[in-house]
mmCIF file of C-alpha atoms in Angstrom:
data_model
loop_
_atom_site.group_PDB
_atom_site.id
_atom_site.type_symbol
_atom_site.label_atom_id
_atom_site.label_comp_id
_atom_site.label_asym_id
_atom_site.label_seq_id
_atom_site.Cartn_x
_atom_site.Cartn_y
_atom_site.Cartn_z
ATOM 1 C CA MET A 1 -21.521 -37.153 1.839
ATOM 2 C CA ALA A 2 -22.137 -33.780 3.525
ATOM 3 C CA GLU A 3 -21.328 -30.703 1.472
ATOM 4 C CA THR A 4 -18.391 -28.558 2.618
ATOM 5 C CA GLU A 5 -19.691 -25.379 4.208
ATOM 6 C CA GLU A 6 -18.601 -22.287 2.287
ATOM 7 C CA VAL A 7 -16.485 -19.934 4.417
ATOM 8 C CA ASP A 8 -17.482 -16.280 4.557
ATOM 9 C CA TYR A 9 -14.324 -14.244 3.968
ATOM 10 C CA SER A 10 -16.075 -10.868 3.902
ATOM 11 C CA LEU A 11 -15.889 -8.268 6.656
ATOM 12 C CA ALA A 12 -19.267 -9.565 7.842
ATOM 13 C CA ASN A 13 -17.255 -12.395 9.400
ATOM 14 C CA PRO A 14 -15.489 -10.974 12.519
ATOM 15 C CA ASP A 15 -12.636 -13.440 11.977
ATOM 16 C CA THR A 16 -11.763 -11.656 8.733
ATOM 17 C CA LEU A 17 -11.220 -8.297 10.418
ATOM 18 C CA THR A 18 -9.288 -9.992 13.226
ATOM 19 C CA LYS A 19 -6.843 -11.450 10.711
ATOM 20 C CA TYR A 20 -6.523 -8.162 8.865
ATOM 21 C CA LYS A 21 -5.774 -6.396 12.150
ATOM 22 C CA LEU A 22 -3.208 -9.000 13.212
ATOM 23 C CA ALA A 23 -1.452 -8.619 9.874
ATOM 24 C CA GLY A 24 -1.625 -4.845 10.306
ATOM 25 C CA GLU A 25 -0.037 -4.982 13.746
ATOM 26 C CA ILE A 26 2.816 -7.066 12.366
ATOM 27 C CA SER A 27 3.331 -4.725 9.407
ATOM 28 C CA ALA A 28 3.416 -1.704 11.724
ATOM 29 C CA LYS A 29 5.846 -3.373 14.130
ATOM 30 C CA VAL A 30 8.194 -4.395 11.328
ATOM 31 C CA LEU A 31 7.981 -0.955 9.729
ATOM 32 C CA GLU A 32 9.214 0.703 12.921
ATOM 33 C CA GLN A 33 12.169 -1.694 13.101
ATOM 34 C CA VAL A 34 13.027 -1.093 9.462
ATOM 35 C CA LYS A 35 12.814 2.668 9.968
ATOM 36 C CA ALA A 36 15.205 2.358 12.905
ATOM 37 C CA ALA A 37 17.650 0.494 10.651
ATOM 38 C CA CYS A 38 17.653 3.331 8.094
ATOM 39 C CA VAL A 39 20.737 5.126 9.373
ATOM 40 C CA PRO A 40 23.557 6.805 7.443
ATOM 41 C CA GLY A 41 25.835 4.117 5.992
ATOM 42 C CA ALA A 42 23.246 1.311 6.059
ATOM 43 C CA LEU A 43 23.074 -0.668 2.817
ATOM 44 C CA ILE A 44 19.599 -0.627 1.280
ATOM 45 C CA ILE A 45 19.852 -4.338 0.487
ATOM 46 C CA ASP A 46 20.505 -5.131 4.160
ATOM 47 C CA VAL A 47 17.520 -3.075 5.283
ATOM 48 C CA SER A 48 15.301 -4.789 2.684
ATOM 49 C CA ILE A 49 16.429 -8.252 3.756
ATOM 50 C CA LEU A 50 15.848 -7.325 7.403
ATOM 51 C CA GLY A 51 12.244 -6.268 6.723
ATOM 52 C CA ASP A 52 11.385 -9.522 4.952
ATOM 53 C CA LYS A 53 13.066 -11.596 7.667
ATOM 54 C CA LEU A 54 11.124 -9.812 10.411
ATOM 55 C CA ILE A 55 7.779 -10.314 8.640
ATOM 56 C CA GLU A 56 8.458 -14.043 8.320
ATOM 57 C CA GLU A 57 9.476 -14.280 11.979
ATOM 58 C CA GLU A 58 6.488 -12.330 13.308
ATOM 59 C CA THR A 59 3.874 -14.141 11.224
ATOM 60 C CA ALA A 60 5.356 -17.493 12.288
ATOM 61 C CA LYS A 61 4.516 -16.688 15.919
ATOM 62 C CA ILE A 62 0.739 -16.743 15.445
ATOM 63 C CA TYR A 63 -1.751 -19.472 14.506
ATOM 64 C CA LYS A 64 0.902 -22.081 15.268
ATOM 65 C CA GLY A 65 -0.067 -25.598 14.320
ATOM 66 C CA LYS A 66 -2.916 -24.445 12.079
ATOM 67 C CA LYS A 67 -2.962 -24.821 8.319
ATOM 68 C CA ILE A 68 -3.181 -21.106 7.672
ATOM 69 C CA ALA A 69 -1.051 -19.417 5.030
ATOM 70 C CA LYS A 70 0.851 -16.409 6.369
ATOM 71 C CA GLY A 71 3.916 -14.389 5.573
ATOM 72 C CA ILE A 72 4.859 -11.563 3.230
ATOM 73 C CA ALA A 73 2.045 -9.688 1.477
ATOM 74 C CA PHE A 74 4.531 -7.282 -0.091
ATOM 75 C CA PRO A 75 8.326 -7.571 0.101
ATOM 76 C CA THR A 76 10.295 -4.770 1.702
ATOM 77 C CA ALA A 77 11.330 -2.014 -0.676
ATOM 78 C CA VAL A 78 13.469 0.968 0.325
ATOM 79 C CA SER A 79 13.329 3.677 -2.347
ATOM 80 C CA PRO A 80 15.453 6.807 -1.789
ATOM 81 C CA ASN A 81 14.962 10.377 -3.004
ATOM 82 C CA ASN A 82 13.886 10.528 -6.681
ATOM 83 C CA ILE A 83 13.333 6.746 -6.885
ATOM 84 C CA ALA A 84 9.574 6.406 -6.557
ATOM 85 C CA SER A 85 8.970 2.774 -5.691
ATOM 86 C CA HIS A 86 9.867 -0.949 -5.655
ATOM 87 C CA PHE A 87 13.609 -0.580 -5.028
ATOM 88 C CA SER A 88 14.714 -3.852 -3.425
ATOM 89 C CA PRO A 89 18.220 -4.810 -4.643
ATOM 90 C CA LEU A 90 19.714 -8.227 -5.358
ATOM 91 C CA PRO A 91 23.078 -9.498 -4.057
ATOM 92 C CA GLY A 92 25.877 -9.100 -6.545
ATOM 93 C CA GLU A 93 24.175 -6.302 -8.474
ATOM 94 C CA PRO A 94 25.595 -2.738 -8.481
ATOM 95 C CA GLU A 95 22.521 -1.540 -6.536
ATOM 96 C CA SER A 96 23.463 -3.799 -3.632
ATOM 97 C CA GLU A 97 26.304 -1.363 -2.849
ATOM 98 C CA ILE A 98 24.014 1.647 -2.424
ATOM 99 C CA ALA A 99 24.081 2.985 1.135
ATOM 100 C CA LEU A 100 21.798 5.485 2.811
ATOM 101 C CA SER A 101 23.104 8.972 3.478
ATOM 102 C CA GLU A 102 22.172 11.709 5.924
ATOM 103 C CA ASN A 103 18.997 13.525 4.787
ATOM 104 C CA ASP A 104 18.012 10.901 2.197
ATOM 105 C CA VAL A 105 14.222 10.881 1.740
ATOM 106 C CA VAL A 106 13.319 7.206 1.921
ATOM 107 C CA LYS A 107 10.051 5.444 1.050
ATOM 108 C CA ILE A 108 9.658 2.137 2.907
ATOM 109 C CA SER A 109 6.924 -0.229 1.723
ATOM 110 C CA LEU A 110 6.138 -3.693 3.068
ATOM 111 C CA GLY A 111 3.272 -5.876 4.190
ATOM 112 C CA ALA A 112 2.286 -9.032 6.048
ATOM 113 C CA HIS A 113 -0.678 -11.311 5.472
ATOM 114 C CA ILE A 114 -2.565 -13.775 7.643
ATOM 115 C CA ASP A 115 -4.685 -16.385 5.828
ATOM 116 C CA GLY A 116 -4.506 -14.290 2.660
ATOM 117 C CA PHE A 117 -5.663 -11.048 4.319
ATOM 118 C CA GLY A 118 -2.931 -8.554 3.471
ATOM 119 C CA ALA A 119 -2.010 -5.416 5.394
ATOM 120 C CA ILE A 120 0.336 -3.369 3.224
ATOM 121 C CA LEU A 121 1.716 0.016 4.215
ATOM 122 C CA ALA A 122 4.346 2.545 3.215
ATOM 123 C CA ASP A 123 5.929 5.464 5.012
ATOM 124 C CA THR A 124 8.424 8.181 4.149
ATOM 125 C CA ILE A 125 11.270 9.143 6.465
ATOM 126 C CA ILE A 126 14.229 11.491 6.309
ATOM 127 C CA VAL A 127 17.420 9.683 7.311
ATOM 128 C CA GLY A 128 18.971 11.222 10.402
ATOM 129 C CA GLN A 129 16.323 13.915 10.770
ATOM 130 C CA THR A 130 16.309 15.593 14.151
ATOM 131 C CA GLY A 131 15.388 19.226 13.536
ATOM 132 C CA GLU A 132 12.985 21.161 11.377
ATOM 133 C CA VAL A 133 12.618 20.781 7.615
ATOM 134 C CA ASP A 134 11.891 23.611 5.198
ATOM 135 C CA GLY A 135 11.849 24.408 1.484
ATOM 136 C CA ARG A 136 10.589 22.027 -1.180
ATOM 137 C CA LEU A 137 11.051 18.997 1.065
ATOM 138 C CA ALA A 138 8.660 20.505 3.613
ATOM 139 C CA ASP A 139 6.211 21.274 0.800
ATOM 140 C CA VAL A 140 6.188 17.758 -0.669
ATOM 141 C CA PHE A 141 6.142 15.935 2.660
ATOM 142 C CA THR A 142 3.222 17.990 3.972
ATOM 143 C CA ALA A 143 1.394 17.625 0.657
ATOM 144 C CA GLY A 144 1.931 13.861 0.667
ATOM 145 C CA TRP A 145 0.574 13.368 4.164
ATOM 146 C CA LEU A 146 -2.458 15.637 3.749
ATOM 147 C CA ALA A 147 -3.236 14.133 0.339
ATOM 148 C CA SER A 148 -3.148 10.669 1.899
ATOM 149 C CA GLU A 149 -5.487 11.757 4.688
ATOM 150 C CA ALA A 150 -7.848 13.325 2.140
ATOM 151 C CA ALA A 151 -7.769 10.181 -0.013
ATOM 152 C CA ILE A 152 -8.596 7.886 2.897
ATOM 153 C CA ARG A 153 -11.573 10.003 3.963
ATOM 154 C CA SER A 154 -12.822 10.282 0.374
ATOM 155 C CA ILE A 155 -13.248 6.511 0.193
ATOM 156 C CA LYS A 156 -16.656 6.025 1.743
ATOM 157 C CA PRO A 157 -19.828 4.201 0.715
ATOM 158 C CA GLY A 158 -21.577 6.077 -2.060
ATOM 159 C CA ALA A 159 -18.557 8.158 -3.088
ATOM 160 C CA LYS A 160 -16.746 7.657 -6.394
ATOM 161 C CA ASN A 161 -13.131 6.893 -7.229
ATOM 162 C CA TRP A 162 -12.815 10.209 -9.088
ATOM 163 C CA ASP A 163 -13.534 12.034 -5.797
ATOM 164 C CA VAL A 164 -10.252 10.611 -4.514
ATOM 165 C CA THR A 165 -8.400 11.527 -7.707
ATOM 166 C CA ASP A 166 -9.669 15.124 -7.534
ATOM 167 C CA ASN A 167 -8.967 15.609 -3.815
ATOM 168 C CA VAL A 168 -5.415 14.270 -4.011
ATOM 169 C CA LEU A 169 -4.687 16.562 -6.973
ATOM 170 C CA ALA A 170 -6.177 19.555 -5.165
ATOM 171 C CA VAL A 171 -3.985 19.013 -2.092
ATOM 172 C CA ALA A 172 -0.872 18.511 -4.222
ATOM 173 C CA ASN A 173 -1.585 21.684 -6.206
ATOM 174 C CA ALA A 174 -1.905 23.702 -2.995
ATOM 175 C CA PHE A 175 1.749 22.898 -2.250
ATOM 176 C CA GLU A 176 2.906 23.303 -5.873
ATOM 177 C CA THR A 177 3.600 19.569 -6.139
ATOM 178 C CA LYS A 178 2.145 16.760 -8.264
ATOM 179 C CA PRO A 179 0.764 13.249 -7.689
ATOM 180 C CA LEU A 180 2.707 10.672 -9.707
ATOM 181 C CA GLU A 181 0.995 10.262 -13.044
ATOM 182 C CA ASP A 182 -1.154 7.151 -13.570
ATOM 183 C CA MET A 183 -0.357 5.538 -10.202
ATOM 184 C CA LEU A 184 -3.100 3.144 -9.099
ATOM 185 C CA SER A 185 -4.705 2.100 -5.829
ATOM 186 C CA HIS A 186 -6.738 -1.101 -5.725
ATOM 187 C CA GLN A 187 -9.535 -2.762 -3.836
ATOM 188 C CA GLN A 188 -8.170 -5.742 -1.919
ATOM 189 C CA GLU A 189 -9.725 -9.064 -1.013
ATOM 190 C CA ARG A 190 -8.511 -12.355 0.395
ATOM 191 C CA ASN A 191 -5.452 -13.367 -1.676
ATOM 192 C CA VAL A 192 -5.935 -10.314 -3.920
ATOM 193 C CA VAL A 193 -3.888 -7.110 -3.624
ATOM 194 C CA ASP A 194 -4.832 -5.668 -7.033
ATOM 195 C CA GLY A 195 -8.575 -6.036 -7.464
ATOM 196 C CA THR A 196 -10.509 -4.777 -10.479
ATOM 197 C CA LYS A 197 -11.877 -1.706 -8.680
ATOM 198 C CA ARG A 198 -9.231 1.008 -8.979
ATOM 199 C CA ILE A 199 -8.346 4.608 -8.179
ATOM 200 C CA ILE A 200 -5.939 6.504 -10.404
ATOM 201 C CA LEU A 201 -3.803 9.498 -9.455
ATOM 202 C CA ASN A 202 -3.077 12.319 -11.892
ATOM 203 C CA PRO A 203 -4.335 10.357 -14.919
ATOM 204 C CA SER A 204 -2.921 10.899 -18.388
ATOM 205 C CA GLU A 205 -5.524 11.007 -21.142
ATOM 206 C CA GLY A 206 -4.549 7.547 -22.353
ATOM 207 C CA ARG A 207 -4.856 5.874 -18.963
ATOM 208 C CA LYS A 208 -7.910 7.777 -17.713
ATOM 209 C CA LYS A 209 -10.129 6.069 -20.293
ATOM 210 C CA GLY A 210 -8.999 2.664 -19.058
ATOM 211 C CA VAL A 211 -10.122 3.203 -15.447
ATOM 212 C CA ASP A 212 -13.820 2.571 -14.849
ATOM 213 C CA SER A 213 -15.920 4.865 -12.689
ATOM 214 C CA ILE A 214 -16.829 2.966 -9.537
ATOM 215 C CA VAL A 215 -18.788 3.611 -6.363
ATOM 216 C CA PHE A 216 -17.316 2.560 -3.004
ATOM 217 C CA GLU A 217 -19.350 0.134 -0.915
ATOM 218 C CA GLU A 218 -19.481 -0.910 2.723
ATOM 219 C CA GLY A 219 -17.447 -4.065 3.329
ATOM 220 C CA GLU A 220 -14.642 -3.197 0.916
ATOM 221 C CA VAL A 221 -10.934 -3.154 1.757
ATOM 222 C CA TRP A 222 -8.646 -0.755 -0.099
ATOM 223 C CA GLY A 223 -4.910 -0.218 -0.382
ATOM 224 C CA VAL A 224 -4.594 3.575 -0.641
ATOM 225 C CA ASP A 225 -1.270 4.428 -2.273
ATOM 226 C CA VAL A 226 -0.425 8.134 -2.492
ATOM 227 C CA LEU A 227 2.819 9.275 -4.115
ATOM 228 C CA ILE A 228 3.606 12.982 -4.481
ATOM 229 C CA THR A 229 6.642 14.588 -6.142
ATOM 230 C CA THR A 230 8.323 17.972 -6.338
ATOM 231 C CA GLY A 231 8.567 17.325 -10.090
ATOM 232 C CA ASP A 232 5.964 17.412 -12.863
ATOM 233 C CA GLY A 233 4.506 14.016 -11.938
ATOM 234 C CA LYS A 234 5.900 12.180 -14.951
ATOM 235 C CA VAL A 235 8.168 9.356 -13.796
ATOM 236 C CA LYS A 236 9.927 6.821 -15.992
ATOM 237 C CA LYS A 237 10.895 3.189 -15.683
ATOM 238 C CA SER A 238 14.362 2.952 -14.166
ATOM 239 C CA GLU A 239 17.261 1.030 -15.652
ATOM 240 C CA THR A 240 17.517 -0.666 -12.260
ATOM 241 C CA LYS A 241 16.760 -4.386 -12.471
ATOM 242 C CA THR A 242 13.184 -5.333 -11.583
ATOM 243 C CA THR A 243 13.182 -7.638 -8.563
ATOM 244 C CA ILE A 244 9.524 -7.750 -7.431
ATOM 245 C CA TYR A 245 6.932 -9.832 -9.287
ATOM 246 C CA LYS A 246 3.489 -11.336 -8.707
ATOM 247 C CA LYS A 247 1.701 -14.367 -10.133
ATOM 248 C CA THR A 248 -1.235 -13.349 -12.362
ATOM 249 C CA GLY A 249 -3.481 -16.420 -12.478
ATOM 250 C CA ASN A 250 -3.046 -16.784 -16.249
ATOM 251 C CA THR A 251 -2.066 -20.145 -17.729
ATOM 252 C CA TYR A 252 0.542 -21.074 -20.350
ATOM 253 C CA SER A 253 2.548 -24.201 -21.135
ATOM 254 C CA LEU A 254 6.097 -23.094 -20.320
ATOM 255 C CA LYS A 255 8.837 -24.383 -22.610
ATOM 256 C CA LEU A 256 11.965 -23.927 -20.515
ATOM 257 C CA LYS A 257 12.672 -26.377 -17.710
ATOM 258 C CA SER A 258 14.031 -23.501 -15.613
ATOM 259 C CA ALA A 259 10.777 -21.592 -16.120
ATOM 260 C CA ARG A 260 8.637 -24.555 -15.052
ATOM 261 C CA SER A 261 10.844 -25.074 -12.013
ATOM 262 C CA VAL A 262 10.826 -21.461 -10.865
ATOM 263 C CA PHE A 263 7.076 -21.065 -11.485
ATOM 264 C CA SER A 264 6.380 -24.166 -9.392
ATOM 265 C CA ASP A 265 8.545 -22.698 -6.604
ATOM 266 C CA ILE A 266 6.657 -19.385 -6.807
ATOM 267 C CA GLN A 267 3.243 -21.071 -6.644
ATOM 268 C CA LYS A 268 4.281 -23.144 -3.662
ATOM 269 C CA ARG A 269 6.011 -20.454 -1.602
ATOM 270 C CA PHE A 270 4.424 -17.115 -2.482
ATOM 271 C CA GLY A 271 1.000 -17.948 -3.885
ATOM 272 C CA PRO A 272 -0.871 -14.851 -5.084
ATOM 273 C CA PHE A 273 1.285 -12.275 -3.290
ATOM 274 C CA PRO A 274 4.178 -10.205 -4.669
ATOM 275 C CA PHE A 275 7.658 -11.573 -3.974
ATOM 276 C CA THR A 276 11.247 -10.581 -4.551
ATOM 277 C CA THR A 277 13.480 -12.722 -6.747
ATOM 278 C CA ARG A 278 16.028 -12.381 -3.966
ATOM 279 C CA ALA A 279 13.917 -14.942 -2.074
ATOM 280 C CA LEU A 280 14.154 -17.595 -4.798
ATOM 281 C CA GLU A 281 16.348 -20.540 -3.928
ATOM 282 C CA GLU A 282 18.465 -20.185 -7.074
ATOM 283 C CA GLU A 283 18.064 -16.507 -7.890
ATOM 284 C CA LYS A 284 20.678 -16.281 -10.661
ATOM 285 C CA SER A 285 19.714 -19.504 -12.423
ATOM 286 C CA SER A 286 16.040 -18.497 -12.209
ATOM 287 C CA ARG A 287 16.422 -15.370 -14.337
ATOM 288 C CA MET A 288 15.732 -17.067 -17.687
ATOM 289 C CA GLY A 289 12.697 -18.765 -16.173
ATOM 290 C CA ILE A 290 11.391 -15.481 -14.758
ATOM 291 C CA ARG A 291 11.804 -13.900 -18.195
ATOM 292 C CA GLU A 292 9.684 -16.566 -19.916
ATOM 293 C CA CYS A 293 7.024 -16.389 -17.198
ATOM 294 C CA THR A 294 6.852 -12.600 -17.611
ATOM 295 C CA GLN A 295 6.775 -12.714 -21.420
ATOM 296 C CA HIS A 296 3.698 -14.942 -21.284
ATOM 297 C CA GLU A 297 2.061 -12.937 -18.478
ATOM 298 C CA LEU A 298 2.225 -15.636 -15.834
ATOM 299 C CA LEU A 299 4.012 -13.026 -13.745
ATOM 300 C CA ILE A 300 3.661 -9.246 -13.705
ATOM 301 C CA PRO A 301 6.686 -7.095 -12.826
ATOM 302 C CA TYR A 302 6.666 -4.321 -10.239
ATOM 303 C CA ASP A 303 9.170 -2.173 -12.084
ATOM 304 C CA VAL A 304 11.298 0.451 -10.373
ATOM 305 C CA TYR A 305 10.201 3.969 -11.334
ATOM 306 C CA GLU A 306 12.124 7.169 -10.852
ATOM 307 C CA ASP A 307 11.712 10.902 -11.231
ATOM 308 C CA LYS A 308 14.372 13.252 -12.551
ATOM 309 C CA LYS A 309 17.544 13.669 -10.508
ATOM 310 C CA GLY A 310 17.106 16.354 -7.901
ATOM 311 C CA GLU A 311 13.370 15.789 -7.471
ATOM 312 C CA THR A 312 11.935 14.201 -4.333
ATOM 313 C CA VAL A 313 9.104 11.677 -4.137
ATOM 314 C CA VAL A 314 7.188 10.838 -0.953
ATOM 315 C CA GLN A 315 4.825 7.911 -0.422
ATOM 316 C CA PHE A 316 2.156 7.033 2.122
ATOM 317 C CA PHE A 317 0.275 3.740 1.744
ATOM 318 C CA THR A 318 -2.598 2.795 4.046
ATOM 319 C CA THR A 319 -4.803 -0.299 4.000
ATOM 320 C CA ILE A 320 -8.345 0.572 5.088
ATOM 321 C CA ALA A 321 -11.658 -1.224 5.626
ATOM 322 C CA LEU A 322 -15.066 0.350 5.044
ATOM 323 C CA THR A 323 -17.275 -0.848 7.885
ATOM 324 C CA LYS A 324 -20.744 0.048 9.107
ATOM 325 C CA ASN A 325 -19.077 2.161 11.813
ATOM 326 C CA GLY A 326 -16.833 4.061 9.418
ATOM 327 C CA ILE A 327 -13.281 3.678 8.143
ATOM 328 C CA ILE A 328 -10.810 1.426 9.934
ATOM 329 C CA LYS A 329 -7.093 1.815 9.272
ATOM 330 C CA ILE A 330 -5.850 -1.768 9.078
ATOM 331 C CA SER A 331 -2.264 -0.679 8.511
ATOM 332 C CA GLY A 332 -0.563 2.564 7.703
ATOM 333 C CA PRO A 333 2.247 4.987 8.505
ATOM 334 C CA ALA A 334 2.558 6.648 11.883
ATOM 335 C CA THR A 335 1.192 10.202 12.032
ATOM 336 C CA PRO A 336 4.120 12.594 11.509
ATOM 337 C CA ASP A 337 4.743 15.776 13.466
ATOM 338 C CA LEU A 338 3.904 18.260 10.728
ATOM 339 C CA SER A 339 4.984 21.166 12.951
ATOM 340 C CA LYS A 340 8.565 20.215 12.051
ATOM 341 C CA PHE A 341 7.842 20.806 8.356
ATOM 342 C CA LYS A 342 7.965 24.549 7.753
ATOM 343 C CA THR A 343 6.120 25.397 4.562
ATOM 344 C CA ASP A 344 4.614 28.716 3.509
ATOM 345 C CA LYS A 345 1.930 26.886 1.530
ATOM 346 C CA ALA A 346 -1.386 25.479 2.757
ATOM 347 C CA VAL A 347 -4.720 24.011 1.764
ATOM 348 C CA THR A 348 -7.202 26.900 1.795
ATOM 349 C CA ASP A 349 -10.288 25.348 0.186
ATOM 350 C CA GLU A 350 -12.867 25.028 2.972
ATOM 351 C CA GLU A 351 -14.522 21.891 1.600
ATOM 352 C CA LEU A 352 -11.182 20.135 1.184
ATOM 353 C CA LEU A 353 -10.151 21.095 4.714
ATOM 354 C CA LYS A 354 -13.398 19.532 5.984
ATOM 355 C CA VAL A 355 -12.558 16.294 4.158
ATOM 356 C CA ILE A 356 -9.058 16.164 5.665
ATOM 357 C CA ALA A 357 -10.384 16.866 9.182
ATOM 358 C CA ALA A 358 -13.338 14.466 9.009
ATOM 359 C CA PRO A 359 -13.370 11.675 11.634
ATOM 360 C CA LEU A 360 -12.739 8.163 10.364
ATOM 361 C CA LYS A 361 -15.423 6.600 12.527
ATOM 362 C CA SER A 362 -19.080 7.473 12.090
ATOM 363 C CA ASN A 363 -21.116 8.893 14.951
ATOM 364 C CA SER A 364 -23.590 6.010 14.836
ATOM 365 C CA LYS A 365 -23.038 5.095 18.493
ATOM 366 C CA LYS A 366 -23.559 8.697 19.596
ATOM 367 C CA ASN A 367 -26.694 8.924 17.454
ATOM 368 C CA LYS A 368 -28.000 5.667 18.917
ATOM 369 C CA LYS A 369 -27.499 7.049 22.435
ATOM 370 C CA LYS A 370 -29.374 10.218 21.487
ATOM 371 C CA LYS A 371 -32.207 8.196 20.002
ATOM 372 C CA ALA A 372 -32.350 5.940 23.066
ATOM 373 C CA LYS A 373 -32.361 8.971 25.358
ATOM 374 C CA ALA A 374 -35.139 10.580 23.332
ATOM 375 C CA ALA A 375 -37.123 7.359 23.368
ATOM 376 C CA GLY A 376 -36.685 7.147 27.143
ATOM 377 C CA ALA A 377 -37.902 10.712 27.567
ATOM 378 C CA ASP A 378 -40.947 9.994 25.420
ATOM 379 C CA ALA A 379 -41.730 6.906 27.465
ATOM 380 C CA ALA A 380 -41.507 8.908 30.692
ATOM 381 C CA GLU A 381 -44.075 11.474 29.521
ATOM 382 C CA PRO A 382 -47.741 10.662 30.374
ATOM 383 C CA ALA A 383 -49.831 9.604 27.423
ATOM 384 C CA SER A 384 -52.244 12.340 26.316
ATOM 385 C CA GLU A 385 -55.934 11.613 26.817
ATOM 386 C CA GLU A 386 -58.225 11.389 23.798
#
């Protein structure tokens, strides 16, 4: 019997990048629709449900009739103001009554995947914004965007993860803001959104020792998650119920029937990607099962984190690929009009400004043309006589 040919899922296979880009286009399209739904009076739960529904609908339109897994790579979360991340309420809970208000600063995160190739992104918007923004909000928003741009350009073959950590901190400091302490970005692969290669922001002494020094390599895909706050960077786990989880790959013989049932449902429907318990068929009856699965590390929680009341957190998440021609943004937030954010602070370090302004793509094509032109000129010159 002939051996099954092993499929190349690396970026060396053009089909891989095609699927990443398709997922990225869907994520970007859904993000814009979710942003449009973030109006004063809109319930956060309704906006979150809308985002997940749109991802499912859009991914269903492609690769029809083929046995290719597709759907949600990260469920929609809508985190306002001082809430840093992962806020995606459940029906019947007090949080399901929370509505957006004019001038709320909202982080929207979501992602689609095609055949296990995930394109996650996050953007920050100000609800109802039409005019200019000043004060601390202008400081933190500008810092967040420039720190994200610096982080993306710091991830290049041969560079180290601590280069990213240092550059993000330097940008944040220029605007008298802070990156969220101990927040991680991960290398991504097929069916993996939290690979072992990691970048840490604003590391505490305890966590810094647990993050290995790594060197970026061509062919890698990274989810670059930058969160900046007007506060001191130290956020805490919220009392808000955790609703987003992900299967770990660990094994354990579950005791409760409800746990075995819910874990089977999770394996079948969500595979290796994060999901919201809102999507479970019997959400309320599944809670005991989820608890046992979490206790024995079959699932990891994406807890809701928050800063102090009155502080503002912004987030920009971009999925990038390191290719031979430079950095490709697979998915990410739309470029904001920073001229509307009036801050009296700025990045002044010349080297850091060069990083932020650096082109994503390499000039390899231009260099090749120059080399070809030079070679043509050499060929046109008569050979010298001996």
